[in-house]
Coordinates of C-alpha atoms in Angstrom, one line a residue:
X1 CA 0.0 0.0 0.0
X2 CA 1.5 3.3 -1.1
X3 CA -0.2 5.4 1.6
X4 CA -1.1 4.5 5.1
X5 CA -4.1 6.2 6.9
X6 CA -4.5 5.7 10.6
X7 CA -6.4 7.2 13.6
X8 CA -4.1 8.1 16.5
X9 CA -4.9 7.6 20.1
X10 CA -5.6 10.7 22.2
X11 CA -2.3 12.6 22.4
X12 CA -1.1 16.1 22.4
X13 CA 0.6 18.6 24.6
X14 CA -1.2 20.5 27.4
X15 CA -1.5 23.3 24.9
X16 CA -3.7 21.3 22.6
X17 CA -3.6 18.9 19.6
X18 CA -2.9 21.7 17.1
X19 CA 0.2 22.8 19.1
X20 CA 1.4 19.2 19.2
X21 CA 0.9 18.9 15.4
X22 CA 2.9 22.1 14.8
X23 CA 5.7 21.7 17.3
X24 CA 6.2 18.1 18.5
X25 CA 9.5 16.3 17.9
X26 CA 10.9 18.8 15.4
X27 CA 13.9 17.7 13.3
X28 CA 16.0 20.9 13.2
X29 CA 17.8 19.7 10.0
X30 CA 14.8 18.7 8.0
X31 CA 12.3 21.0 9.6
X32 CA 14.1 24.3 10.2
X33 CA 12.3 27.1 12.0
X34 CA 10.3 27.4 15.2
X35 CA 7.5 25.2 14.0
X36 CA 5.9 23.5 11.1
X37 CA 3.6 25.4 8.7
X38 CA 0.0 24.6 9.4
X39 CA -2.5 24.4 6.5
X40 CA -6.1 23.5 5.9
X41 CA -8.5 23.3 2.9
X42 CA -8.2 27.0 2.1
X43 CA -4.7 28.3 3.0
X44 CA -1.1 27.2 3.5
X45 CA -0.3 29.7 6.2
X46 CA -2.1 29.1 9.5
X47 CA -0.9 30.1 12.9
X48 CA -1.7 27.8 15.8
X49 CA -4.2 30.4 17.1
X50 CA -5.9 30.7 13.6
X51 CA -6.0 26.9 13.3
X52 CA -7.6 26.6 16.7
X53 CA -10.2 29.3 15.9
X54 CA -11.1 27.5 12.7
X55 CA -11.6 24.2 14.6
X56 CA -14.0 25.6 17.2
X57 CA -17.4 24.0 17.0
X58 CA -19.1 27.1 18.5
X59 CA -18.2 30.6 19.8
X60 CA -15.9 30.3 22.7
X61 CA -12.8 32.0 24.0
X62 CA -10.6 28.9 24.5
X63 CA -9.1 26.5 22.1
X64 CA -11.0 23.3 21.2
X65 CA -10.2 20.5 23.7
X66 CA -8.6 17.3 22.5
X67 CA -11.9 15.5 23.1
X68 CA -13.5 17.6 20.4
X69 CA -11.0 16.5 17.8
X70 CA -10.0 13.4 15.9
X71 CA -6.3 12.9 15.2
X72 CA -5.4 11.3 11.8
X73 CA -2.1 10.5 10.1
X74 CA -1.4 10.0 6.4
X75 CA 2.0 8.3 5.9
X76 CA 3.9 8.0 2.6
X77 CA 6.8 5.9 1.3
X78 CA 10.1 7.8 0.8
X79 CA 10.4 6.8 -2.9
X80 CA 6.9 8.2 -3.6
X81 CA 7.7 11.4 -1.7
X82 CA 10.9 11.9 -3.8
X83 CA 8.9 11.6 -7.0
X84 CA 6.6 14.5 -6.0
X85 CA 9.2 17.2 -6.7
X86 CA 12.9 18.2 -7.1
X87 CA 13.0 20.1 -3.7
X88 CA 11.6 19.9 -0.3
X89 CA 9.3 22.9 -0.8
X90 CA 7.6 21.4 -3.9
X91 CA 7.3 18.0 -2.2
X92 CA 5.7 19.5 0.9
X93 CA 3.3 21.5 -1.2
X94 CA 2.4 18.2 -3.0
X95 CA 1.7 16.5 0.4
X96 CA -0.7 19.4 1.2
X97 CA -2.6 18.9 -2.0
X98 CA -2.8 15.2 -1.4
X99 CA -4.1 15.8 2.1
X100 CA -6.8 18.2 0.8
X101 CA -7.9 15.6 -1.8
X102 CA -8.2 12.9 1.0
X103 CA -10.2 15.2 3.2
X104 CA -12.5 16.2 0.4
X105 CA -13.1 12.5 -0.3
X106 CA -14.0 12.1 3.3
X107 CA -16.4 15.1 3.2
X108 CA -18.2 13.6 0.1
X109 CA -18.5 10.2 1.7
X110 CA -20.1 11.7 4.8
X111 CA -22.4 14.1 2.8
X112 CA -20.8 17.0 4.7
X113 CA -21.0 20.6 3.5
X114 CA -17.6 21.1 5.1
X115 CA -15.3 19.5 7.7
X116 CA -13.0 21.7 9.7
X117 CA -9.5 20.5 9.9
X118 CA -5.9 21.7 10.2
X119 CA -2.7 19.8 9.4
X120 CA 1.1 19.9 9.1
X121 CA 3.7 18.0 7.2
X122 CA 6.1 16.0 9.4
X123 CA 9.6 15.1 8.1
X124 CA 11.1 13.9 11.4
X125 CA 11.0 10.2 10.5
X126 CA 12.0 8.0 7.6
X127 CA 8.5 8.1 6.2
X128 CA 7.2 11.6 5.5
X129 CA 3.7 11.9 7.0
X130 CA 0.9 14.4 7.7
X131 CA -0.8 14.9 11.1
X132 CA -4.4 16.1 10.9
X133 CA -6.6 17.6 13.6
X134 CA -10.2 17.1 12.7
X135 CA -13.3 18.7 14.3
X136 CA -15.9 16.1 15.2
X137 CA -18.8 18.5 14.7
X138 CA -19.9 19.2 11.1
X139 CA -22.9 20.3 9.0
X140 CA -24.5 18.1 6.3
X141 CA -25.4 19.6 2.9
X142 CA -28.9 20.0 4.4
X143 CA -27.4 22.3 7.1
X144 CA -28.1 19.7 9.8
X145 CA -25.5 19.4 12.6
X146 CA -23.9 16.0 13.0
X147 CA -21.2 14.6 15.3
X148 CA -18.5 12.3 14.0
X149 CA -18.1 10.2 17.1
X150 CA -15.6 8.0 15.3
X151 CA -13.9 7.8 11.9
X152 CA -16.1 5.6 9.8
X153 CA -14.9 2.1 8.9
X154 CA -15.3 2.9 5.2
X155 CA -12.8 5.8 5.4
X156 CA -10.0 3.6 6.7
X157 CA -8.2 0.5 5.4
X158 CA -10.4 -2.5 6.1
X159 CA -11.6 -5.9 4.8
X160 CA -14.9 -6.6 3.2
X161 CA -16.6 -9.9 2.1
X162 CA -17.3 -10.2 -1.6
X163 CA -18.7 -13.5 -3.0
X164 CA -17.4 -15.3 0.0
X165 CA -13.9 -13.9 -0.3
X166 CA -12.2 -11.5 2.1
X167 CA -11.2 -8.4 0.1
X168 CA -8.9 -5.6 1.2
X169 CA -10.4 -2.1 0.7
X170 CA -8.1 1.0 1.1
X171 CA -10.9 3.3 2.2
X172 CA -12.0 6.7 1.1
X173 CA -9.1 8.6 2.7
X174 CA -6.5 6.6 0.9
X175 CA -8.5 6.5 -2.4
X176 CA -8.6 10.3 -2.6
X177 CA -5.0 10.7 -1.5
X178 CA -3.7 8.0 -4.0
X179 CA -5.5 9.5 -7.0
X180 CA -4.1 13.0 -6.3
X181 CA -0.6 11.6 -5.7
X182 CA -0.6 9.8 -9.0
X183 CA -1.7 12.9 -10.8
X184 CA 1.0 15.0 -9.2
X185 CA 3.7 12.4 -9.9
X186 CA 2.6 12.3 -13.6
X187 CA 2.8 16.1 -13.8
X188 CA 6.2 16.1 -12.2
X189 CA 7.5 13.7 -14.9
X190 CA 6.1 16.1 -17.6
X191 CA 7.8 19.0 -15.8
X192 CA 11.1 17.1 -15.8
X193 CA 10.8 16.5 -19.5
X194 CA 10.1 20.2 -20.1
X195 CA 13.3 21.1 -18.3
X196 CA 15.3 18.4 -20.2
X197 CA 16.6 16.9 -16.9
X198 CA 16.4 13.4 -18.3
X199 CA 19.9 12.3 -19.4
X200 CA 19.8 11.9 -23.2
X201 CA 22.0 12.8 -26.1
X202 CA 21.4 15.4 -28.8
X203 CA 22.8 15.3 -32.3
X204 CA 26.1 16.7 -31.3
X205 CA 26.5 13.9 -28.7
X206 CA 26.3 16.3 -25.7
X207 CA 24.2 15.1 -22.8
X208 CA 21.5 17.3 -21.5
X209 CA 23.0 17.5 -18.0
X210 CA 26.2 18.8 -19.6
X211 CA 24.5 21.6 -21.5
X212 CA 24.2 25.2 -20.3
X213 CA 20.7 25.8 -18.7
X214 CA 18.3 27.2 -21.3
X215 CA 16.9 30.2 -19.3
X216 CA 14.2 30.9 -21.9
X217 CA 12.9 27.4 -21.6
X218 CA 12.8 27.6 -17.8
X219 CA 11.0 31.0 -18.1
X220 CA 8.4 29.6 -20.5
X221 CA 7.8 26.7 -18.2
X222 CA 7.1 29.1 -15.3
X223 CA 4.8 31.1 -17.5
X224 CA 2.9 28.0 -18.6
X225 CA 2.4 27.0 -14.9
X226 CA 1.3 30.5 -14.0
X227 CA -1.2 30.6 -16.8
X228 CA -2.6 27.2 -15.8
X229 CA -3.0 28.1 -12.2
X230 CA -4.6 31.4 -13.2
X231 CA -7.2 29.6 -15.4
X232 CA -8.2 27.2 -12.6
X233 CA -8.5 30.1 -10.1
X234 CA -10.6 32.2 -12.5
X235 CA -12.8 29.2 -13.2
X236 CA -13.3 28.5 -9.5
X237 CA -14.2 32.2 -8.8
X238 CA -16.8 32.2 -11.6
X239 CA -18.4 29.1 -10.1
X240 CA -18.6 30.7 -6.7
X241 CA -20.0 33.9 -8.2
X242 CA -22.6 31.9 -10.0
X243 CA -23.5 30.0 -6.9
X244 CA -23.9 33.3 -4.9
X245 CA -26.0 34.8 -7.6
X246 CA -28.2 31.8 -7.7
X247 CA -28.7 31.9 -3.9
X248 CA -29.6 35.5 -4.0
X249 CA -31.9 35.3 -7.1
X250 CA -33.6 31.9 -6.4
X251 CA -33.1 31.4 -2.7
X252 CA -36.8 32.3 -2.2
X253 CA -37.7 29.1 -4.0
X254 CA -35.1 26.8 -2.4
X255 CA -36.5 24.2 -0.1
X256 CA -35.0 23.2 3.3
X257 CA -35.9 20.7 6.0
X258 CA -38.0 22.5 8.6
X259 CA -40.6 21.4 11.1
X260 CA -44.1 21.5 9.7
X261 CA -46.9 21.7 12.3
X262 CA -49.5 20.6 9.8
X263 CA -47.9 17.2 9.4
X264 CA -46.1 17.0 12.7
X265 CA -42.8 16.2 11.1
X266 CA -39.9 17.8 9.1
X267 CA -40.6 18.5 5.5
X268 CA -39.0 20.5 2.6
X269 CA -40.4 24.0 2.5
X270 CA -39.3 27.3 0.9
X271 CA -40.2 30.9 1.6
X272 CA -42.4 30.8 -1.5
X273 CA -44.3 27.8 -0.1
X274 CA -44.9 29.6 3.2
X275 CA -46.1 32.8 1.3
X276 CA -48.5 30.7 -0.8
X277 CA -49.9 29.1 2.3
X278 CA -50.5 32.5 3.8
X279 CA -52.2 33.6 0.5
X280 CA -54.5 30.6 0.6
X281 CA -55.3 31.2 4.2
X282 CA -56.1 34.9 3.4
X283 CA -58.4 33.7 0.6
X284 CA -60.4 31.7 3.1
X285 CA -60.5 34.6 5.5
X286 CA -62.2 37.2 3.2
X287 CA -58.8 38.4 1.8
X288 CA -57.5 39.5 5.2
X289 CA -54.0 38.3 6.0
X290 CA -53.5 37.1 9.6
X291 CA -50.3 37.9 11.4
X292 CA -47.8 35.0 11.1
X293 CA -47.9 32.5 13.9
X294 CA -44.9 32.0 16.1
X295 CA -44.2 28.7 14.4
X296 CA -44.5 30.2 10.9
X297 CA -42.2 33.1 11.8
X298 CA -39.7 30.6 13.3
X299 CA -39.7 28.7 10.0
X300 CA -39.2 31.8 8.0
X301 CA -36.3 32.9 10.3
X302 CA -34.8 29.4 10.0
X303 CA -34.8 29.4 6.2
X304 CA -33.5 33.0 6.0
X305 CA -30.7 32.1 8.4
X306 CA -29.8 29.0 6.4
X307 CA -29.7 31.1 3.2
X308 CA -27.6 33.8 4.9
X309 CA -25.1 31.2 6.2
X310 CA -24.9 29.7 2.7
X311 CA -24.2 33.0 1.1
X312 CA -21.7 34.0 3.8
X313 CA -19.9 30.7 3.4
X314 CA -19.5 31.2 -0.3
X315 CA -18.3 34.8 0.2
X316 CA -15.7 33.5 2.7
X317 CA -14.5 30.8 0.3
X318 CA -14.3 33.4 -2.4
X319 CA -12.3 35.8 -0.2
X320 CA -9.9 33.0 0.7
X321 CA -9.5 32.0 -2.9
X322 CA -8.8 35.6 -4.0
X323 CA -6.2 35.9 -1.2
X324 CA -4.5 32.6 -2.0
X325 CA -4.5 32.9 -5.8
X326 CA -4.9 36.6 -6.4
X327 CA -1.2 36.9 -7.2
X328 CA -1.3 34.0 -9.6
X329 CA -4.3 35.5 -11.5
X330 CA -2.5 38.9 -11.7
X331 CA 0.7 37.2 -13.0
X332 CA -1.3 35.3 -15.6
X333 CA -3.0 38.5 -16.7
X334 CA 0.3 40.3 -17.0
X335 CA 1.7 37.4 -19.1
X336 CA -1.2 37.5 -21.5
X337 CA -0.9 41.3 -21.8
X338 CA 2.8 41.2 -22.5
X339 CA 2.5 38.5 -25.2
X340 CA -0.4 40.4 -26.8
X341 CA 1.6 43.6 -26.9
X342 CA 4.6 41.9 -28.3
X343 CA 2.5 40.1 -30.9
X344 CA 3.7 36.7 -29.8
X345 CA 1.8 33.4 -29.4
X346 CA 0.8 32.8 -25.8
X347 CA 2.4 29.6 -24.3
X348 CA 0.1 26.7 -23.7
X349 CA -1.1 26.8 -20.1
X350 CA 0.1 23.8 -18.1
X351 CA -3.0 21.8 -17.1
X352 CA -3.8 18.2 -16.3
X353 CA -6.4 16.2 -18.1
X354 CA -8.7 16.3 -15.0
X355 CA -8.4 20.1 -14.7
X356 CA -9.2 20.6 -18.4
X357 CA -12.2 18.3 -18.1
X358 CA -13.5 20.2 -15.1
X359 CA -13.2 23.6 -16.7
X360 CA -14.7 22.5 -20.0
X361 CA -17.7 20.8 -18.4
X362 CA -18.5 24.1 -16.7
X363 CA -18.1 26.0 -20.0
X364 CA -20.7 23.7 -21.5
X365 CA -23.0 24.1 -18.5
X366 CA -22.9 27.9 -18.9
X367 CA -23.1 27.7 -22.7
X368 CA -19.7 29.5 -22.9
X369 CA -18.9 28.2 -26.4
X370 CA -15.9 30.6 -26.9
X371 CA -14.3 29.5 -23.7
X372 CA -14.9 25.9 -24.5
X373 CA -13.3 26.3 -28.0
X374 CA -10.2 28.0 -26.4
X375 CA -9.8 25.1 -23.9
X376 CA -10.2 22.6 -26.8
X377 CA -7.2 24.2 -28.6
X378 CA -5.2 23.9 -25.4
X379 CA -6.2 20.2 -25.1
X380 CA -5.1 19.6 -28.7
X381 CA -1.6 21.1 -28.1
X382 CA -1.2 19.2 -24.8
X383 CA -2.2 16.0 -26.5
X384 CA 0.2 16.5 -29.4
X385 CA 3.1 17.1 -27.0
X386 CA 2.2 14.0 -25.0
X387 CA 1.5 15.9 -21.8
X388 CA -2.0 14.5 -21.5
X389 CA -3.8 11.5 -23.0
X390 CA -6.3 11.9 -25.8
X391 CA -10.0 11.3 -25.0
X392 CA -11.2 7.7 -25.2
X393 CA -14.5 6.7 -27.0
X394 CA -16.6 7.0 -23.8
X395 CA -15.4 10.5 -23.2
X396 CA -16.0 11.6 -26.8
X397 CA -19.6 10.2 -26.6
X398 CA -20.2 12.0 -23.3
X399 CA -18.8 15.2 -24.7
X400 CA -21.1 15.0 -27.7
X401 CA -24.1 14.6 -25.3
X402 CA -23.0 17.6 -23.2
X403 CA -22.6 19.8 -26.3
X404 CA -26.0 18.8 -27.5
X405 CA -27.6 19.7 -24.1
X406 CA -25.7 23.0 -24.0
X407 CA -26.9 23.8 -27.6
X408 CA -30.5 23.0 -26.7
X409 CA -30.2 25.1 -23.5
X410 CA -28.9 28.1 -25.3
X411 CA -31.8 27.8 -27.9
X412 CA -34.3 27.6 -25.1
X413 CA -33.0 30.7 -23.5
X414 CA -33.1 32.6 -26.8
X415 CA -36.7 31.5 -27.4
X416 CA -37.7 32.5 -23.9
X417 CA -36.1 36.0 -24.4
X418 CA -37.9 36.4 -27.7
X419 CA -41.2 35.4 -26.3
X420 CA -40.8 37.7 -23.3
X421 CA -39.9 40.6 -25.6
X422 CA -42.9 39.9 -27.9
X423 CA -45.4 39.6 -25.2
X424 CA -44.2 42.1 -22.6
X425 CA -46.9 44.6 -23.7
X426 CA -49.6 42.1 -22.7
X427 CA -47.7 40.4 -19.9
X428 CA -49.3 40.7 -16.4
X429 CA -47.3 41.8 -13.5
X430 CA -48.3 42.4 -9.9
X431 CA -48.1 45.9 -8.5
X432 CA -49.4 46.7 -5.1
X433 CA -51.4 43.5 -5.1
X434 CA -53.1 44.2 -8.4
X435 CA -52.4 42.3 -11.7
X436 CA -51.8 44.8 -14.4
X437 CA -50.3 45.0 -17.9
X438 CA -49.3 47.8 -20.2
X439 CA -52.1 47.0 -22.5
X440 CA -54.7 47.1 -19.7
X441 CA -53.3 50.3 -18.3
X442 CA -53.3 52.0 -21.8
X443 CA -57.0 50.9 -22.2
X444 CA -58.0 52.3 -18.8
X445 CA -56.1 55.5 -19.5
X446 CA -58.1 56.0 -22.6
X447 CA -61.4 56.1 -20.6
X448 CA -62.8 59.4 -19.2
X449 CA -60.7 60.7 -16.3
X450 CA -61.7 59.5 -12.9
X451 CA -60.1 58.6 -9.6
X452 CA -59.4 55.1 -11.0
X453 CA -57.9 56.6 -14.1
X454 CA -55.6 58.7 -12.0
X455 CA -54.5 55.7 -10.1
X456 CA -53.9 53.6 -13.2
X457 CA -51.9 56.5 -14.7
X458 CA -49.5 56.2 -11.8
X459 CA -49.3 52.4 -12.2
X460 CA -48.8 52.8 -15.9
X461 CA -45.8 55.1 -15.4
X462 CA -44.3 52.7 -12.9
X463 CA -44.9 49.6 -15.1
X464 CA -43.2 51.2 -18.0
X465 CA -40.1 51.9 -15.9
X466 CA -39.8 48.3 -14.8
X467 CA -40.3 46.9 -18.3
X468 CA -38.1 49.4 -20.0
X469 CA -40.8 50.1 -22.5
X470 CA -41.7 53.4 -24.1
X471 CA -45.1 52.5 -25.5
X472 CA -47.5 54.9 -27.3
X473 CA -51.1 54.5 -26.9
X474 CA -52.4 51.4 -28.8
X475 CA -48.9 50.6 -30.1
X476 CA -46.7 47.7 -29.0
X477 CA -43.0 48.1 -28.4

């Protein structure tokens, strides 16, 4: 087994598990400095205090106690560790990415919205390893609080019975870590080829390692890496912005699990559902709205609180992403500007096949055909150079289906926009509780002046403002 995942017994200094992870048994030669660099899902630069604050299950002054945390360790073989980079800095960064992939796999297996954790790379033994402090309390995707009393069996190495045979299963932690490690090792091999560090001979018989370093090649490789990181970061920010916009625009119609007194159990309700109930109740009460009951108000507050927390969480993730990758995005933008000004062809961004697939799927989901075509050109060049594999038949078939869906979606939106534009003169909208349209208001305004006509004149002016129409009497826009 290339990676070992284990749960540690309760241990740590009197100053807490996080302090133990950062400072215990430091090897001054391999781990210089006063302590190890702590990291989590969002950043590589956590202090012990910041890590403890991120691991608190609620608002409190003190750090989380060791009983509130799980202690995990991911251990790696020395030969795999050496394949992750040419220097200790690059290898440590790779272990952090591998740890993030493992924890993301654990989150997905639990159905968790997010698990709070903090970790540090330890190089004080023959086998490099990562110590992880994990908060037991977490929220599900339905914003329900759960407690992870113990690490699930499925997350750790274990045996299962299949067709009467005892089969070893690595577990979700190792699965996620192994996939990420293999991707990083493959990318490092490509990186070594780019720098021509593999000992071969050219036509003159000179070996690569004996040649002077090609500074321009090294610069281009750095620019390719910066462009790739910039693309991924920009894509991630666009996804977050789209999610925030969706929560703001459509949160009113999103359903959440709340207690329903009519049925006596939890059910999925939205703010729109509650408003429709009130409207129906008002209809049966002569059109008079009753004040919301305490239970109804509590449900509304609950849903609004959930929506607020969801938006706040996305805003926090966005801020952290901008802080961590803002420099990379700025560097990528400067590289693009410089090449454009010099009239040169932009280097091909350095991306893995998985990263390209992820960005292109999102381009199709949002009907960004221009962006998809640009990424397809990048894919062709990376495939020709042997940096990534070509698509297999299943991937091509899936891509065709995704392109068809994207095309149909864009046509549907175009049709909906045309229909809205064509019918906006007669379309009913609700203003001050009254259903009105521009056509109806124009008709009423043509009648002899009265108090009603004066009122409808005001409504007509307001309706024109919100539809952007400038309609003459009896003439459609």
